XYZ file of C-alpha atoms in Angstrom:
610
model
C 0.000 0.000 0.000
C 1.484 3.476 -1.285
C 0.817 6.819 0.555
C 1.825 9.966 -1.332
C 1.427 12.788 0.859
C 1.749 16.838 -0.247
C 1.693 20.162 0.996
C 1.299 22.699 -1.166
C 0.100 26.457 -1.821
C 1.484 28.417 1.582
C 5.490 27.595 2.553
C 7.701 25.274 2.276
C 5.993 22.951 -0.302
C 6.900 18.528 -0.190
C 5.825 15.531 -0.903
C 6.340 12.128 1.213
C 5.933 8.735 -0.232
C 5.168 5.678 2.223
C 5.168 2.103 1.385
C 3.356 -0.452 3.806
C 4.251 2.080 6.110
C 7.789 2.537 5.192
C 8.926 6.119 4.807
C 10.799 5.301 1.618
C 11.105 9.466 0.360
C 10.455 12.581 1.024
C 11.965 16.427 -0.509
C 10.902 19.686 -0.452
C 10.334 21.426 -3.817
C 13.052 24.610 -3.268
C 15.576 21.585 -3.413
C 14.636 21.168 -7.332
C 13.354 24.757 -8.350
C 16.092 26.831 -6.330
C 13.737 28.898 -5.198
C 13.601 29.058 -1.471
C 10.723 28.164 0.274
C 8.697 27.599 -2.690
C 5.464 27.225 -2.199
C 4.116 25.859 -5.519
C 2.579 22.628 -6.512
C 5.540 20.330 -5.553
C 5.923 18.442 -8.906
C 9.848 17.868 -9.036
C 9.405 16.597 -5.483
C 6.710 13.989 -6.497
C 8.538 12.592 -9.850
C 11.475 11.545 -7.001
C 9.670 10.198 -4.362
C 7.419 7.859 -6.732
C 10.982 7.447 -8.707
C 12.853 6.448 -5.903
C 10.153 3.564 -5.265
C 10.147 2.829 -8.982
C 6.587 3.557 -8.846
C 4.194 5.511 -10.906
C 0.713 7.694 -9.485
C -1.398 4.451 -10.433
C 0.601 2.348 -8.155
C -0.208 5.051 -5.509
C -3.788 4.340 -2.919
C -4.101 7.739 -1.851
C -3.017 11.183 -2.614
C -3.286 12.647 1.038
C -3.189 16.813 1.705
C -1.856 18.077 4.679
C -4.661 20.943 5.263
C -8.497 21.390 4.597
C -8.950 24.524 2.524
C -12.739 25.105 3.453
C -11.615 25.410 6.888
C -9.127 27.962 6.326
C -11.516 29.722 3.971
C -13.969 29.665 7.072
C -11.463 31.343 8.999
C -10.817 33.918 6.756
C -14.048 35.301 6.524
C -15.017 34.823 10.210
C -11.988 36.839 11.387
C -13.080 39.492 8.336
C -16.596 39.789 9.954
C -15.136 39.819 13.647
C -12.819 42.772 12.798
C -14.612 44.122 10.491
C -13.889 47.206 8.529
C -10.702 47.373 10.229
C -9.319 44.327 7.730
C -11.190 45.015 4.395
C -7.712 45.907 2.675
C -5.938 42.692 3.270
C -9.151 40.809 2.569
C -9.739 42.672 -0.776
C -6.335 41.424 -1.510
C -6.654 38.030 -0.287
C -10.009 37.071 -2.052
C -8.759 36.733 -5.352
C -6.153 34.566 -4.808
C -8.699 32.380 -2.847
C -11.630 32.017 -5.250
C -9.214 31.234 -8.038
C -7.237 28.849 -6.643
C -7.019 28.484 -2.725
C -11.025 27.770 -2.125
C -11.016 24.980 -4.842
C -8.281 23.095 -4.186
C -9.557 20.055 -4.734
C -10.241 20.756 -8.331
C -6.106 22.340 -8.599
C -4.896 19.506 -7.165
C -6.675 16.778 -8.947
C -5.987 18.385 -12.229
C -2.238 18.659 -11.727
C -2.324 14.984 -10.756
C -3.955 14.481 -13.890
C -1.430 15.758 -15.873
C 0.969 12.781 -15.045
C -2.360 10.444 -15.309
C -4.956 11.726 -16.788
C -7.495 8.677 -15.396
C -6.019 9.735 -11.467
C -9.999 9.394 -9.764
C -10.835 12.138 -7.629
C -11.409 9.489 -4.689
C -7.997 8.482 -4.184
C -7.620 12.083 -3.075
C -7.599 13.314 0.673
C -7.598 15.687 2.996
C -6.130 15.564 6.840
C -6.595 19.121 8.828
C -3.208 20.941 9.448
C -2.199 19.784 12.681
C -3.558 16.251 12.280
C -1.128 16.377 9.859
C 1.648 17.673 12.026
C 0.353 15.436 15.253
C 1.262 12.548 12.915
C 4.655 13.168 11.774
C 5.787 14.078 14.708
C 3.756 10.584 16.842
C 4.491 7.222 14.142
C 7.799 7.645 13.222
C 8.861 8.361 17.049
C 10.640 5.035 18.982
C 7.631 5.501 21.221
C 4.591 3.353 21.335
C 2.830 5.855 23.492
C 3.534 9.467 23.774
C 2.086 12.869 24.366
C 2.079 14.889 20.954
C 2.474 18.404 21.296
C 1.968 20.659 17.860
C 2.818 24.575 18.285
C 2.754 26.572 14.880
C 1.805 29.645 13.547
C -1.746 28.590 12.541
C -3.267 25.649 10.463
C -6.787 25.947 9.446
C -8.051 27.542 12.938
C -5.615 25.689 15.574
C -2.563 27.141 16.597
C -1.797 24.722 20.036
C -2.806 21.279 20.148
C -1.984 18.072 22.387
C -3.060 14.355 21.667
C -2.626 11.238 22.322
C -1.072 8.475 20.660
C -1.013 5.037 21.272
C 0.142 2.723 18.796
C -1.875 3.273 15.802
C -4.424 5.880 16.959
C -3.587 9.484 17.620
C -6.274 11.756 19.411
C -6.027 15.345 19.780
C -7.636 16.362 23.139
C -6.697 20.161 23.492
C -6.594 22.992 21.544
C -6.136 27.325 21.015
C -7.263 28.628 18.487
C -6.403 31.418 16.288
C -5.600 34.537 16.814
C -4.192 33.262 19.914
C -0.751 31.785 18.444
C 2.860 31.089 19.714
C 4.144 30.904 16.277
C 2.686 34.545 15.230
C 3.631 36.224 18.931
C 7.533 35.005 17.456
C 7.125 35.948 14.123
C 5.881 39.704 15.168
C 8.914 39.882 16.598
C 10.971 38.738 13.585
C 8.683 41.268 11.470
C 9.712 43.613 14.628
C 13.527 43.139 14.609
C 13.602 43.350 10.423
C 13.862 39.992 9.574
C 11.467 37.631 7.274
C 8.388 36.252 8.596
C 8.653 32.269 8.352
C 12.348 32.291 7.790
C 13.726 34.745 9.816
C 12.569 33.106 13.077
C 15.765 31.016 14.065
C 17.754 34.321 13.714
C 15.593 36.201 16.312
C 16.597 32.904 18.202
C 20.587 33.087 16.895
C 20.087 36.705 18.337
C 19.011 36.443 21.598
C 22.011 35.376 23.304
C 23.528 38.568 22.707
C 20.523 40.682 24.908
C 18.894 40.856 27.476
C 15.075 40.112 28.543
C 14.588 43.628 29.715
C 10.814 43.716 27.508
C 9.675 40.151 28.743
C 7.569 41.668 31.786
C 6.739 44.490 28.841
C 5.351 41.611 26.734
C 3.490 39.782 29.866
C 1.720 43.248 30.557
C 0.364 43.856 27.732
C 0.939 41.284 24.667
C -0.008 37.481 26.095
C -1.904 36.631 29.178
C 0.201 33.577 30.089
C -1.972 31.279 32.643
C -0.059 28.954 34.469
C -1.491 25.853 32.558
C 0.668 27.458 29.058
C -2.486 28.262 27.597
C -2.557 32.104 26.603
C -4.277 34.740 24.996
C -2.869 37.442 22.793
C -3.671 41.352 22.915
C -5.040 41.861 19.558
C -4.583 45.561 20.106
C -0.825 45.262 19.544
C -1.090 43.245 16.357
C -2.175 43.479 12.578
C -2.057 40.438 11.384
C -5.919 39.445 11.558
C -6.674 42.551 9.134
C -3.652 44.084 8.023
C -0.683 43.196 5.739
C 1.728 43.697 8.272
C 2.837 41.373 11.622
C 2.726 44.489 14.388
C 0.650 47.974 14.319
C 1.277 51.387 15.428
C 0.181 50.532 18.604
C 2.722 47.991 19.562
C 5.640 50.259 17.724
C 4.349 52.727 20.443
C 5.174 50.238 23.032
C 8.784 49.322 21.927
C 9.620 53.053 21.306
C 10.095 53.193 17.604
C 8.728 51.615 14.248
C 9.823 48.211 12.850
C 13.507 47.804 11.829
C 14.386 47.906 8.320
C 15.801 44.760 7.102
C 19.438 45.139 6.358
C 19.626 48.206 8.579
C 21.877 48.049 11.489
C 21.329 45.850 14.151
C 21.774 47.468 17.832
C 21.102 46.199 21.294
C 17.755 46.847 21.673
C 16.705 44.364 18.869
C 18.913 41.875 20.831
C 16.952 42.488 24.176
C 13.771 42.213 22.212
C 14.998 38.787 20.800
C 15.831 37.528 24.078
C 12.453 39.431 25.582
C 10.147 36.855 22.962
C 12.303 34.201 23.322
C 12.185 34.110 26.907
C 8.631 34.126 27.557
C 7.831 31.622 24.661
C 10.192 29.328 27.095
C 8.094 30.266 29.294
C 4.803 29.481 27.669
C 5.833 26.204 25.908
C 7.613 24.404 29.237
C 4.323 25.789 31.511
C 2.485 23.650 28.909
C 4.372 20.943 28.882
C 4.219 20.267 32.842
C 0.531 21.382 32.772
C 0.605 18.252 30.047
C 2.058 15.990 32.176
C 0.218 15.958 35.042
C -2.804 15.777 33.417
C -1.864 13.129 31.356
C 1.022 11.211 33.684
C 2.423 10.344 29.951
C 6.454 10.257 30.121
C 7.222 10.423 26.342
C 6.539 13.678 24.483
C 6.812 14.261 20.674
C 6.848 18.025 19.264
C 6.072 19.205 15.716
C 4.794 22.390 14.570
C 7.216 25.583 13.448
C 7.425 26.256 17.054
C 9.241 22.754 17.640
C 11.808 23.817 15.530
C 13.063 26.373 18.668
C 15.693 24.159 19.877
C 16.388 26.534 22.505
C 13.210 26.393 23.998
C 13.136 21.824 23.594
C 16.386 22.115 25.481
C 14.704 23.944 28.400
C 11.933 21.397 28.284
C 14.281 18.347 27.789
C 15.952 19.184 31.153
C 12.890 20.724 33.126
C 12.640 16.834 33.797
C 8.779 16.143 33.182
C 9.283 13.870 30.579
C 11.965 11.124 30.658
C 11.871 11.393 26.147
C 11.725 13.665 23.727
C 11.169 13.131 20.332
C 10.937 15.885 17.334
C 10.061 15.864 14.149
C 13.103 16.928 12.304
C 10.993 18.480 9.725
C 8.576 20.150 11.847
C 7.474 23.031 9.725
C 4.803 22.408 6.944
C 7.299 20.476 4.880
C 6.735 17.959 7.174
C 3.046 18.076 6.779
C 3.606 16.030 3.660
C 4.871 13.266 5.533
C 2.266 13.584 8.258
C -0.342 13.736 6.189
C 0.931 10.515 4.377
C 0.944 8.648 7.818
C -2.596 10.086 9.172
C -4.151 8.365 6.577
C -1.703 5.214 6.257
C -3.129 4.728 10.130
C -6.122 6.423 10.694
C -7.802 6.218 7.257
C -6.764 2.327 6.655
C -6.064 1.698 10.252
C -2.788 0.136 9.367
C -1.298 -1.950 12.517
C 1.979 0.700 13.364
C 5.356 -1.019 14.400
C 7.372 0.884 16.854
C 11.384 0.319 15.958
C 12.979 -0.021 19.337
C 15.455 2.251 19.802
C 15.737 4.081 16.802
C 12.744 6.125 15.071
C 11.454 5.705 11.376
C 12.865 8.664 9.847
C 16.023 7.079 8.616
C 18.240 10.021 9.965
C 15.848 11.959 8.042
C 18.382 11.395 4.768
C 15.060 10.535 2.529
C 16.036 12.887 -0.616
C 17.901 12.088 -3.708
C 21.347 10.740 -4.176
C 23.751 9.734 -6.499
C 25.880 6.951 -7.587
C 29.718 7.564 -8.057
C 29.748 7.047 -11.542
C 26.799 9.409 -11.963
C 28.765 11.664 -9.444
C 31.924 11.774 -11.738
C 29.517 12.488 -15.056
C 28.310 15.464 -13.751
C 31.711 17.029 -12.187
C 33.371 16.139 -15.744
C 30.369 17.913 -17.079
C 31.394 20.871 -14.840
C 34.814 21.082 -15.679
C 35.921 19.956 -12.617
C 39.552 18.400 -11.549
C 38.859 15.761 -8.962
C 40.468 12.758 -7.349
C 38.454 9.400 -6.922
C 40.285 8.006 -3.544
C 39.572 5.037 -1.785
C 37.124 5.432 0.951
C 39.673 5.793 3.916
C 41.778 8.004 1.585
C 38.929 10.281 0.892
C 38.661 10.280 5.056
C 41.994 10.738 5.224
C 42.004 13.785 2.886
C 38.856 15.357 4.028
C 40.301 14.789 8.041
C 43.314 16.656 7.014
C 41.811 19.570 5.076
C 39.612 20.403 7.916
C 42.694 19.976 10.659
C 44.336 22.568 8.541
C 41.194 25.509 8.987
C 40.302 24.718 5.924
C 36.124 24.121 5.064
C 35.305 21.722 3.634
C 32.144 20.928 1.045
C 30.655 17.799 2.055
C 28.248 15.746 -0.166
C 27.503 12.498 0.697
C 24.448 9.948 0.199
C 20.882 11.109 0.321
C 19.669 14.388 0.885
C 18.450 15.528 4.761
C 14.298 16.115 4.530
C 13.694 19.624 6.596
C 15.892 22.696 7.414
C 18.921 21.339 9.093
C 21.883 19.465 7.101
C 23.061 16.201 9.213
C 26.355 15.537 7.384
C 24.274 14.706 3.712
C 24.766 18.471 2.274
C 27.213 20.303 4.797
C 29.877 22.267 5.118
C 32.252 21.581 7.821
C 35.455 23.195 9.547
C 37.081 22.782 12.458
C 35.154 23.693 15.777
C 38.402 24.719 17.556
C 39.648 27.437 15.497
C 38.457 31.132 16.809
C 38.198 32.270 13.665
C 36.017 29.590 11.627
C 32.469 30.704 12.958
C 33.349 34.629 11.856
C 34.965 33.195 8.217
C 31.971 31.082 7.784
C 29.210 33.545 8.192
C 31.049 35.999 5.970
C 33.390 34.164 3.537
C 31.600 31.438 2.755
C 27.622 31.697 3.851
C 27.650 35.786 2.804
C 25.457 36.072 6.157
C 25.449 37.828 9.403
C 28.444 37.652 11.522
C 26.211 37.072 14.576
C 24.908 33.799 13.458
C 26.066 30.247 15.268
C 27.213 27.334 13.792
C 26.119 23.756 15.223
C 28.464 21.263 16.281
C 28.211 17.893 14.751
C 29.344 15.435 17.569
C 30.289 11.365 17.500
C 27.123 9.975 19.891
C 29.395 8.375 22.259
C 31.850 11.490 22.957
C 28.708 13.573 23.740
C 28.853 14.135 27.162
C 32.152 14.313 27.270
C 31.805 17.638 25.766
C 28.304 18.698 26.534
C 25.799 18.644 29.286
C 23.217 16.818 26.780
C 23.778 13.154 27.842
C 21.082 11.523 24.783
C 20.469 11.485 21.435
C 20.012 14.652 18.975
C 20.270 13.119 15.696
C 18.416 16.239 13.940
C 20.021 19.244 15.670
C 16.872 20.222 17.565
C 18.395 20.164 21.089
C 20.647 22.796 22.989
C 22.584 22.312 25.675
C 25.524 23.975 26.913
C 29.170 22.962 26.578
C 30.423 21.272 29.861
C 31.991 23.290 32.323
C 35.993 21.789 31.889
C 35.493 22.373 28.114
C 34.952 26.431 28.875
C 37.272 28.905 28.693
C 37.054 31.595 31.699
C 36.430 35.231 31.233
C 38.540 38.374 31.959
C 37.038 40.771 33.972
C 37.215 43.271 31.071
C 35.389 40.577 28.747
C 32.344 40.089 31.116
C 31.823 43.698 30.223
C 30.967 43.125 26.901
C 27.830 43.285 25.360
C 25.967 42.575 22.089
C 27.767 41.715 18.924
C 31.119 42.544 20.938
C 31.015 39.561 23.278
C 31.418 37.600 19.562
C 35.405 38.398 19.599
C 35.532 35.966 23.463
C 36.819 32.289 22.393
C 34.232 30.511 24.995
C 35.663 26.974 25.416
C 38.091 24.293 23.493
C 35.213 24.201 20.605
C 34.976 28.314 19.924
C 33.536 27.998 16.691
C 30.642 25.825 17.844
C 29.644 27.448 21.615
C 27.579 30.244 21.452
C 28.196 33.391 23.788
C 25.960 31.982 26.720
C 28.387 28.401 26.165
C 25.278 26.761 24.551
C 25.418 24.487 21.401
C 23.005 23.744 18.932
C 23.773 20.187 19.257
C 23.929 16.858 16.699
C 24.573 13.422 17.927
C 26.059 11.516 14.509
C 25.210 8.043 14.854
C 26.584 4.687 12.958
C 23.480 2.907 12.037
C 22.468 6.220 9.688
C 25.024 8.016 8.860
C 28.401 5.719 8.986
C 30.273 7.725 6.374
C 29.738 10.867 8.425
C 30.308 9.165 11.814
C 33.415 7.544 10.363
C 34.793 11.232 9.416
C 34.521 12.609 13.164
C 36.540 9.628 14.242
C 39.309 10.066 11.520
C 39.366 13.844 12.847
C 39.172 12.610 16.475
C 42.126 10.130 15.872
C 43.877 13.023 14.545
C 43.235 15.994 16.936
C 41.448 14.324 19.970
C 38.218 16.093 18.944
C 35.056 14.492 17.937
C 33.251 17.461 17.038
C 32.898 19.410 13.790
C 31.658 22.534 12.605
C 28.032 21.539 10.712
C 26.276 24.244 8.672
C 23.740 23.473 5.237
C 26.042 23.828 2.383
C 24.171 26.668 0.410
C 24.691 30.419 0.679
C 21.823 33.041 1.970
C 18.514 33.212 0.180
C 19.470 29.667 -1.446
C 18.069 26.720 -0.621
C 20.309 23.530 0.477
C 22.126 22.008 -2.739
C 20.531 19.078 -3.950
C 23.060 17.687 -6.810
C 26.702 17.763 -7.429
C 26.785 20.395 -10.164
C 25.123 22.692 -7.828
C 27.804 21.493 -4.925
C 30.944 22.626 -7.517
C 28.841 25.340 -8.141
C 28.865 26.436 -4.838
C 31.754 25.633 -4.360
C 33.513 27.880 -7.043
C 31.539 30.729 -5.650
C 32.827 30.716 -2.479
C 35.439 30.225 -0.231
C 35.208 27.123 0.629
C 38.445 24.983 -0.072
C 37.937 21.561 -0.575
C 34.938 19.355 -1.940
C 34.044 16.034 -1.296
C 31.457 14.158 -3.021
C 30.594 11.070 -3.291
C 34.483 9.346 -3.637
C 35.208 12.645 -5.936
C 37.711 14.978 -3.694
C 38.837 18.332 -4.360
C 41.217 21.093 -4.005
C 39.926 24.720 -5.117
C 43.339 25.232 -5.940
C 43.663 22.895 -9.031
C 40.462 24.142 -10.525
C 41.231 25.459 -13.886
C 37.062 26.906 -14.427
C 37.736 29.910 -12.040
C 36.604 32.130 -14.599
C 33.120 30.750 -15.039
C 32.133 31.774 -11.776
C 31.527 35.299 -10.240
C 31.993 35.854 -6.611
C 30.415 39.159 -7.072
C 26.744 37.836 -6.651
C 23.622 39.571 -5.437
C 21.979 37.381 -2.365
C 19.060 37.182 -1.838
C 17.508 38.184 1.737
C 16.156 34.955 4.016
C-alpha cells in the first residue's frame, strides 16, 4: 500500500511517499526549483519520491493533503466579519487569490495529478486538517509506542496549540487554542519587529538572543499574552495586525517598543537583541508551563513536538531538562514540509487503520536522509560535465584527505548519500570546519555563507563522545536540542570581557570548541550516529584520531537566500563561488586550488535576503 502525501500552496511545499508504512522518500520542492521556500505545486518533489520507489501515481492508494482549505476559507471570513472594517484591505487582496485557486483546491490539485495520469480518480484524493497532519509526523515515526504529541505553529486551518494522544496506531487530539491566539505569530511579530522575514527569519531572532537581554519580557506579559499557568494564553489583539492588516505588528505595539519596525538590512543594535531575548524568553516560558501542565494531566512520560514552534531548539532544550518527561522526540521536519509526511501517515493509520510497528530504539525517519542521491559514476559524469579536476580516492583516503583539510582551517564541502528532509543538514549536504579554530564561525558567516556575523554554527558530535563535551547526555540526531558545553570544556572570562555586550562579546573564544559554543556556552547540538550516517560518523573519528576532537563545525552547504544544494553540479557550483576549499562528493575529492574553471564563476553575486 502506497501513501503519497503533499503540501502545497502556503510555505515550504513537499511531498512524502510511504510504502506499507515505510517512509521510503520525502523532498521539499526549493531543493529542485532553487527557489527558497517555494510554495508551488511540488511536482519535481513527487517525480522523485514515486521514482525512488520505482513507482508511478497508479501504483499510488491515496493522494493525502496536509490541510483542509474550506476550513481555512472559514477562517478567513469569520476573522473578516469579527474585525470588520478594520481588515477590508488585506481581505480585498486576499479574495482573489482564494476564489481562483485556494477555495477549490480540490479541483487544482486533482488536475495537476492528472497531468501525469490523466485517469487519477478524484477518490484516491484526501484531505487531513493541518495539525492532524503535524500530530502525525511528529507521533508514528517516534521510537515511542505511546507518547504525548504536542503541535505549536503559527496557525493551520483555525488551531494554533494542540496536544493528543497516541497510542500505537491511533492518535487523538484532546486540546486545543485557536487562532488569533498563536505562539508561532507572537515570534514571528517579533521577527517582522527586529527586520527579519516572517517564516524564515525566526531562528535568527533565536541566533540573536544570546547577545541581549530580557529587559521587555515583563513588557510583553503586561500587555501582549496573558500567560496562565497551565501554558495556555491569549494574545492582545490591540498590539497586532495580522488578523486585518498586511503587516505582523501595528502602530500601537511600535508605540510600546519606542520606535517603528527595523528595516531589514539596517543596522542591528542592542535593543533588537533584548527584544529577541524578551520573545524568546517568555515563549520558554509558555511552551515548558504547557508541557508540565501536560504531564500531570496526562502522567504520559514520552513527548513528541512538531509544529514551526518545535523547531526552537532553545526552547526543547529547556523542556528536555525541566525533567517532566523522561523522552523527547521531534520531528526533524517540523514546519509544513513535514506536513507532507504527516499527512501521508494520518491516513496510512487512521484512514486504513494500518497496525503501526514501533522500531525499538531508533525512530522511522532514517536520519531523516530521505532525498535524492547519487551513484559515483553518476557523481563523476556530472563534475566532468562541470569542468571539474577531482580525485576518486579510496574510501579511507577520501577520510583521510577530508580529516586533514579540515585539521588545517580549511572548510570543507561535504556531499555524501541522500539528501536531509527539513531545514537542518546532518552531514548529507554540509559544510564543515574545524570547531576549535576562533576564527572559523566569523569566516563562515562571511566568507563562505555571505550572512550575518552574529549567526552560530552547530556542532556535529560522534554519539558516544557527547557528554564528554556537553551537558546533553542523549540522542540529537536532527540538531533540535541545545545544551551547553560542559563546564571543563569552557574557557574563563577576563574581567574586562564580562563587560561586553551585544555583537562585541562575539570576539571571546568561549571553550576548546569556539567555533561551535555560542556566547551563553550553549550548542546547537547533533549526535552523529553509525546505524544512519556511517560515512559521516566515520569522518569525526578520523578527525578525532587526529586531533582528539570528535566534534565538527556543521552548517547546510548553500549560501543566503538559497536553498540547500541538492546535486553535485550545484555542490561545484557552490563551491567555485565561495570560499570554501575543498569538496568532497561522493568518492570525488577536491582542491579549489587545481580548478582550472575559475573564470566561469563570479563571486560578485547579489543574495538574496532569508
Amino acid at each position: 500500500m502506497r501513501m503519497l502525501g503533499i503540501s502545497a500552496f502556503y510555505h515550504d511545499s513537499a511531498a512524502a511517499l510511504l510504502r506499507d508504512g515505510e517512509i521510503i522518500a520525502a523532498a521539499q520542492e526549493e531543493r529542485f526549483t532553487r527557489k527558497k521556500h517555494d510554495a508551488g505545486y511540488p511536482r519535481n518533489a513527487i517525480d522523485y519520491c514515486l521514482g525512488q520507489d520505482r513507482a508511478t501515481l497508479r501504483d499510488v492508494d491515496h493522494v493525502v493533503f496536509y490541510d483542509k482549505p474550506f476550513l481555512k476559507f472559514e477562517r478567513l471570513l469569520e476573522t473578516y466579519l469579527t474585525f470588520a472594517p478594520r481588515g477590508f484591505q488585506s481581505f480585498r487582496q486576499a479574495m482573489p487569490l482564494w476564489i481562483k485557486e485556494k477555495l477549490f483546491q480540490k479541483k487544482l490539485l486533482t488536475d495537476n495529478l492528472r497531468d501525469m495520469w490523466d485517469a487519477f480518480p478524484e477518490d484516491r484524493l484526501l484531505f487531513v486538517e493541518h495539525h492532524q497532519s503535524h500530530a502525525a509526523s511528529a507521533f508514528y515515526p517516534s521510537p515511542f509506542e505511546e507518547a504525548l504529541v504536542l503541535t505549536m505553529d503559527g496557525v493551520g486551518e483555525w488551531t494554533t496549540t494542540s496536544a493528543a494522544i497516541g497510542r500505537g496506531n491511533r492518535l487523538e487530539i484532546f486540546k486545543e487554542i485557536h487562532f488569533p491566539h498563536s505562539l508561532g505569530l507572537l515570534y514571528s511579530a517579533f521577527t517582522y519587529y527586529t527586520g527579519f522575514r516572517v517564516n524564515s527569519g525566526e531562528y535568527k531572532v533565536m541566533g540573536l538572543a544570546p547577545y541581549g537581554n530580557p529587559r521587555y519580557a515583563q513588557t510583553i506579559y503586561d500587555h501582549l499574552i496573558d500567560l496562565k499557568e497551565d501554558g495556555s494564553f491569549r494574545l492582545d489583539q490591540d498590539y497586532f495586525d495580522y488578523c486585518t492588516g498586511l503587516r505582523m505588528t501595528n502602530d500601537r505595539f511600535h508605540t510600546l517598543f519606542g520606535s517603528p519596525p527595523r528595516e531589514p538590512e539596517e543596522k542591528l543594535e542592542q535593543r533588537h537583541m533584548d527584544l529577541a531575548a524578551s520573545v524568546q524568553v517568555v515563549v520558554e516560558e509558555a511552551v515548558r508551563r504547557m508541557a508540565r501542565s501536560l504531564a500531570r494531566e496526562t502522567g504520559q512520560r514520552n513527548l513528541c513536538l512538531a509544529g514551526g514552534v518545535a523547531l526552537n531548539c532553545v526552547a526543547n532544550g529547556k523542556v528536555l531538562r525541566d525533567g517532566v518527561f523522561d523522552n523527547i522526540w521531534i520531528q526533524p521536519a517540523s514546519g509544513d514540509a513535514g506536513g507532507a509526511l504527516g499527512a501521508a501517515l494520518a491516513a496510512y493509520y487512521w484512514h486504513k487503520g494500518q497496525p503501526r510497528r514501533v522500531t525499538g530504539a531508533l525512530d522511522a525517519m532514517k536520519g531523516s536522509y530521505l532525498g535524492p542521491e547519487f551513484a559515483q559514476t553518476d557523481i563523476e559524469q556530472r563534475l566532468s560535465g562541470e569542468g571539474a579536476t577531482f580525485h576518486v580516492l579510496s574510501d579511507a583516503d577520501l577520510l583521510d584527505a577530508c580529516a586533514s583539510a579540515l585539521e588545517d582551517g580549511k572548510a570543507l564541502g561535504w556531499f555524501q548519500g541522500r539528501m536531509e528532509f527539513g531545514p537542518r543538514a546532518l552531514g548529507g549536504r554540509s559544510i564543515l570546519g574545524d570547531p576549535r579554530s576562533p576564527t572559523m564561525q566569523t569566516t563562515l558567516n562571511l566568507k563562505v555563507k555571505f550572512r550575518e556575523s552574529f549567526r552560530p554554527f552547530a556542532p556535529s558530535v560522534l554519539r558516544e563522545d557527547v557528554a564528554d563535551w556537553f551537558n546533553l547526555n542523549g540522542d540529537s540526531p536532527y540538531m533540535l536540542l541545545v545544551d551547553d558545553v560542559v563546564e571543563r570544556r569552557r574557557k574563563a572570562m577576563t574581567a574586562e570581557e564580562q563587560t561586553l555586550f551585544g555583537i562585541e562579546k562575539l570576539k571571546v573564544p568561549r571553550s576548546e570548541i569556539p567555533a561551535v559554543t555560542h556566547v551563553d556556552y550553549s550548542a546547537r547540538i547533533q549526535t552523529v550516529h553509525r546505524e544512519t550516517n556511517p560515512r559521516y560518523h566515520a569522518l569525526l573519528t578520523r578527525f578525532k584520531a587526529r586531533t582528539g576532537c570528535p566534534v565538527l563545525v556543521n552548517t547546510s552547504f548553500n549560501v543566503r537566500g538559497e536553498p540547500i544544494v541538492c546535486t553535485p553540479e550545484e555542490a561545484y557550483q557552490r563551491f567555485m563561488r565561495t570560499n570554501i576549499e575543498a569538496l568532497a562528493v561522493g568518492n570525488c575529492f577536491l582542491r579549489k586550488e587545481e580548478q582550472t574553471t575559475g573564470s566561469r564563476f563570479a563571486k560578485t553575486e547579489r543574495f538574496e535576503a532569508d
